[in-house]
C-alpha cells in the first residue's frame, strides 16, 4: 500500500471509529496479516483493547481472519475496503433514487452497522421513519420488509457468509476460528419471516435508556421473551453491485453526451437487462437481440421497431464503440463492450485533467500522441499546428509530470543521442495509476483541511452547542420568549457569521471529497478490468 | 650489325586528334560514354594518352565526368552552360555543380564545404561571386532561422523550406491557424445543430450532420478570410487539429470516383461532437491543479492547513 493510501485509511478510520481502532487498523494495513498477540505487542496496546478494536473492524468487513496451520489465527486488513468508506454517501444516495426513503435508510443502517439481521434492520428503519412522519402515523413493518426483499432481489443487499451447520457429529475440539461459508444460491435467499408490527416513536423516558446498552449487540430484543426468528442470518450491503450500477450510469451518461437522449435510454435498457446475467468483471454483456430490447423498453418510450433498429445500427457504427453487433439472429444481436467503455472513460478523465492543468493546447498534443501511439517531436509540431518552441515546452512539461514517456530507438549501437530517435508515447495504465495516487493524496488533504477548520473554530462551536442546549432545556421547562431571546443573543452577529462560513466551508470540502471519489471510481474500475485482462 | 628498331607510329596519335574524336563520340552518345567505348573506338591509342586527352577536355569544361554503377561516364557538356562559366575558374564551377545537384531543396554552406573540400574563406568568396552574377540565391530556412540554404536562381524553393501556407516570412502564423480552426468548428457545429433540430429519423439526422472535407473547403474559400490560396489538404490538416481537440470526429466512406471531393475512391466526413464526460472530479478540487502538490504535507511549509489555494477556493 502506498503512503498516500495508508494516510487516507488512517484519517478515515480515525474519523469514523476512533483512535484505538485507527492504530490497530493502520498497523494491520502496513504489516499485512498478523496474529492477535503480535498485534498487541507491536502496537503496545492491551490485549483487551486490541480484541475490541478487531471486533469492530471485523463487524464492518474491514478485517478478515484466517486459520493457518498449527492453529494460529491471523488477521488481515483490506485497504481497498477501508477506502470504500468514502463512497458510503454515494451508495446511500443511489438507493434513495431507486427505492426512495425506505431503501435509503435500510442501506444506511447496513453500512453503519456492518452486518445486521433482517428483523433488526426492519425494526430500526421503521422506528426512524416513524420519527419523521406526522403525529399519529406509524410505519408498518410490512412495507419496510417489502423494500428489503426488493433490495435483495436486485442484489443490492446480500447475505453474509455464516458458520456452516455441521451435519456430522464430529466430536473433535472446535477450531479456534470458524470458517465462514456461503452457498451461491443462498446469497440472495430471504428467509420467510412474518414481521408484524409498527414502528415505535422514541419517547424520552427511561424505557429507552435501558434499551440503549443492548443496542450494541447484533441480536437485540426489547422484548426478551420472543426469540429472533432469523438468528444467525446476517445481511450486508453488496458493494460490487453498487459499483456495477455506477459504471452503468457513467456509460449511459457518456452515450447521452455523445449522441442523444433516446440512444442513452436504449443503452440503459440493455444494461438493465444484463444486470443479473453478466458478472461484473466480464468484458462484454450477454448478446441481446433487438426484439428483446424492443420488448423491454420502458413504457413511456413509444418508438417503432424500425427506429429502434436504426438507433442500434447507429450505436454499433459509432466510433465510440460502446455497442457492438455480434450476430444477426433475432433481428440483430447486440452487446455492450464494457472494457472498451471503461477505457474510453478513463482516457477522457486523463484528457480532462491535462486540459485543466496545462491548457487546451497541451490537451491537443496529448490527444494527438494518444491517437498516433508513437510520434516524434517534429511530427507533433506539424500535426498539432503549434509553433515549434511552444510545442517543445508543452511536451517537456507533460513528460516531467509523467503523463507521457519517451521511447528511444537507437540508430547506432552506441546509443549516441544525436543519432537516436526519440518517440513520445502515452501509457494509459501507468498514467491512470499516477493520477489515482494523486487523487488519494488530494482527498487526504481535503479531510485534513476540514478537520483543521473545525479545530480552529472549536471554541465557537462548543459555545453554540451550549447555547442550543440551554435553549432546548428552557423551552422544555416553558420559559418566556424574552428569556430565550436573551440567551440567543449570547452569540454575537460576527460569531454567527463565522459559524455560517464554517458550515459553508465544511460542506464545500465534503462535497469536493465526493467529487474526487468519482474520479477514483472511474480510474480504479479501469485499472481493475485491465489487470484482469492481462 | 645494328638492329634497326622501327617504331611504328600509329596514325591519329596527335593529342588534338584524340580529343576531337572523343568529342565526336560524345555527341554520338549524348547520354555519356564509358572509358570502354573510347577504347573500342581507338584501340591503338595507349591508356596514358587517352587519359591526358580526357583530362584536357575536362579542364576546358567541354566534358562532364559522371559516375555510374558501371564505372565512369563522360558526357558532353551543355554548350550554353559552358559559355556561362567561361569567366569562372574550376572551384566556382565545382561549387555551382554542387548547388545545382541539390535541386530545389537547397544546400547549406557547410555541406558545400564537405562536398568540395574547399576551405571556408574560399567558399564564401565563391558564393558571393556567384550571387553577384545572379546564378544562385540564398533562401532562409524555416526549420532553423539562422541557416541559409543556397539554390539556383530560377528555382522555386521547396515547401519544406518555406513552410507552405502556414508560414509567412518564416514565421508560423498561429493566429491564422486559430481563426481557421474556430471557423471550421463553427461551421460543423451549426450543421450538427440544424441536423438535430430537424427531428427526423435518426439515420438521416446523423448523416446530415456530417460535412465532407470538400464542403468545408468551399465554405472557407467563400468566407475569404485567407489571403493565401488554401488547398483541400490544408483544410484537412486544420480539421485534424480539431479532431485532436476532441471537438470533431471523422469517418471515411467509400465514394464513387466521380463525386466531388473524393480522393482515390473515398471521402472524409467530419462531424462536431460533445465531450463524453464533464470535467472530472479531481480538477474541481484545488489539489488537482496545484503546482506544488508534491511538496505539500502536514506540518511542512506547504500543508493543507495553510494552503493559500484552498483558502481562496473556499472564499468563492
Short mmCIF file of N, CA, C and O in Angstrom, two decimals, chain A residues 118-120 122-123 126-127 138-146 192-200 222-223 226-227 229:
data_model
loop_
_atom_site.label_atom_id
_atom_site.label_comp_id
_atom_site.label_asym_id
_atom_site.label_seq_id
_atom_site.Cartn_x
_atom_site.Cartn_y
_atom_site.Cartn_z
N UNK A 118 -32.19 -9.29 9.41
CA UNK A 118 -33.26 -8.59 8.71
C UNK A 118 -34.25 -7.96 9.69
O UNK A 118 -34.67 -6.81 9.51
N UNK A 119 -34.60 -8.72 10.73
CA UNK A 119 -35.57 -8.18 11.67
C UNK A 119 -35.05 -6.93 12.34
O UNK A 119 -35.77 -5.95 12.55
N UNK A 120 -33.76 -6.94 12.67
CA UNK A 120 -33.19 -5.75 13.32
C UNK A 120 -33.27 -4.55 12.40
O UNK A 120 -33.64 -3.45 12.82
N UNK A 122 -35.28 -4.03 9.87
CA UNK A 122 -36.67 -3.59 9.65
C UNK A 122 -37.14 -2.76 10.83
O UNK A 122 -37.74 -1.70 10.68
N UNK A 123 -36.85 -3.25 12.03
CA UNK A 123 -37.31 -2.55 13.22
C UNK A 123 -36.71 -1.15 13.30
O UNK A 123 -37.40 -0.15 13.49
N UNK A 126 -38.08 1.18 10.60
CA UNK A 126 -39.47 1.58 10.88
C UNK A 126 -39.52 2.64 11.95
O UNK A 126 -40.25 3.63 11.84
N UNK A 127 -38.70 2.45 13.00
CA UNK A 127 -38.68 3.45 14.07
C UNK A 127 -38.24 4.80 13.54
O UNK A 127 -38.84 5.84 13.82
N UNK A 138 -47.78 5.80 11.76
CA UNK A 138 -46.60 4.98 12.02
C UNK A 138 -46.27 4.18 10.76
O UNK A 138 -47.10 4.00 9.88
N UNK A 139 -45.03 3.71 10.74
CA UNK A 139 -44.56 2.96 9.59
C UNK A 139 -44.79 1.48 9.84
O UNK A 139 -44.43 0.95 10.88
N UNK A 140 -45.37 0.84 8.88
CA UNK A 140 -45.67 -0.57 9.03
C UNK A 140 -44.43 -1.41 8.71
O UNK A 140 -43.70 -1.10 7.76
N UNK A 141 -44.22 -2.47 9.50
CA UNK A 141 -43.06 -3.33 9.24
C UNK A 141 -43.13 -3.95 7.85
O UNK A 141 -42.12 -4.17 7.20
N UNK A 142 -44.36 -4.24 7.43
CA UNK A 142 -44.51 -4.98 6.17
C UNK A 142 -43.93 -4.19 5.00
O UNK A 142 -43.26 -4.74 4.11
N UNK A 143 -44.18 -2.87 5.03
CA UNK A 143 -43.67 -2.06 3.92
C UNK A 143 -42.15 -2.08 3.88
O UNK A 143 -41.54 -2.21 2.81
N UNK A 144 -41.55 -1.97 5.06
CA UNK A 144 -40.08 -1.97 5.12
C UNK A 144 -39.56 -3.33 4.65
O UNK A 144 -38.58 -3.40 3.91
N UNK A 145 -40.25 -4.41 5.08
CA UNK A 145 -39.80 -5.73 4.65
C UNK A 145 -39.86 -5.87 3.15
O UNK A 145 -38.98 -6.46 2.53
N UNK A 146 -40.93 -5.32 2.57
CA UNK A 146 -41.06 -5.40 1.11
C UNK A 146 -39.88 -4.75 0.42
O UNK A 146 -39.29 -5.32 -0.51
N UNK A 192 -38.27 -16.78 5.29
CA UNK A 192 -39.68 -16.41 5.41
C UNK A 192 -39.93 -15.91 6.82
O UNK A 192 -40.01 -16.68 7.77
N UNK A 193 -40.00 -14.62 6.98
CA UNK A 193 -40.28 -14.06 8.29
C UNK A 193 -41.63 -13.40 8.25
O UNK A 193 -42.02 -12.82 7.26
N UNK A 194 -42.30 -13.51 9.35
CA UNK A 194 -43.54 -12.75 9.40
C UNK A 194 -43.31 -11.66 10.42
O UNK A 194 -43.50 -11.84 11.62
N UNK A 195 -42.87 -10.54 9.95
CA UNK A 195 -42.60 -9.45 10.87
C UNK A 195 -43.84 -8.59 10.94
O UNK A 195 -44.22 -7.93 9.99
N UNK A 196 -44.47 -8.66 12.05
CA UNK A 196 -45.67 -7.86 12.21
C UNK A 196 -45.39 -6.82 13.25
O UNK A 196 -44.82 -7.11 14.30
N UNK A 197 -45.78 -5.67 12.97
CA UNK A 197 -45.57 -4.64 13.97
C UNK A 197 -45.52 -3.29 13.31
O UNK A 197 -45.58 -3.15 12.08
N UNK A 198 -45.42 -2.30 14.15
CA UNK A 198 -45.31 -0.96 13.61
C UNK A 198 -44.14 -0.26 14.27
O UNK A 198 -43.72 -0.63 15.36
N UNK A 199 -43.68 0.77 13.62
CA UNK A 199 -42.55 1.49 14.20
C UNK A 199 -42.96 2.21 15.47
O UNK A 199 -44.08 2.64 15.63
N UNK A 200 -42.00 2.32 16.38
CA UNK A 200 -42.30 2.99 17.64
C UNK A 200 -41.63 4.33 17.63
O UNK A 200 -40.51 4.51 17.16
N UNK A 222 -36.07 -5.77 22.56
CA UNK A 222 -36.58 -5.07 23.74
C UNK A 222 -37.53 -5.99 24.49
O UNK A 222 -37.81 -5.82 25.64
N UNK A 223 -37.95 -6.96 23.74
CA UNK A 223 -38.87 -7.93 24.34
C UNK A 223 -38.09 -9.24 24.49
O UNK A 223 -37.88 -9.96 23.53
N UNK A 226 -39.48 -13.08 23.20
CA UNK A 226 -39.50 -13.65 21.85
C UNK A 226 -38.11 -13.89 21.32
O UNK A 226 -37.29 -12.99 21.29
N UNK A 227 -37.82 -15.11 20.85
CA UNK A 227 -36.52 -15.31 20.22
C UNK A 227 -36.54 -14.73 18.80
O UNK A 227 -37.58 -14.64 18.18
N UNK A 229 -36.44 -14.77 15.09
CA UNK A 229 -36.69 -15.87 14.15
C UNK A 229 -35.53 -16.11 13.19
O UNK A 229 -35.27 -17.22 12.79
#
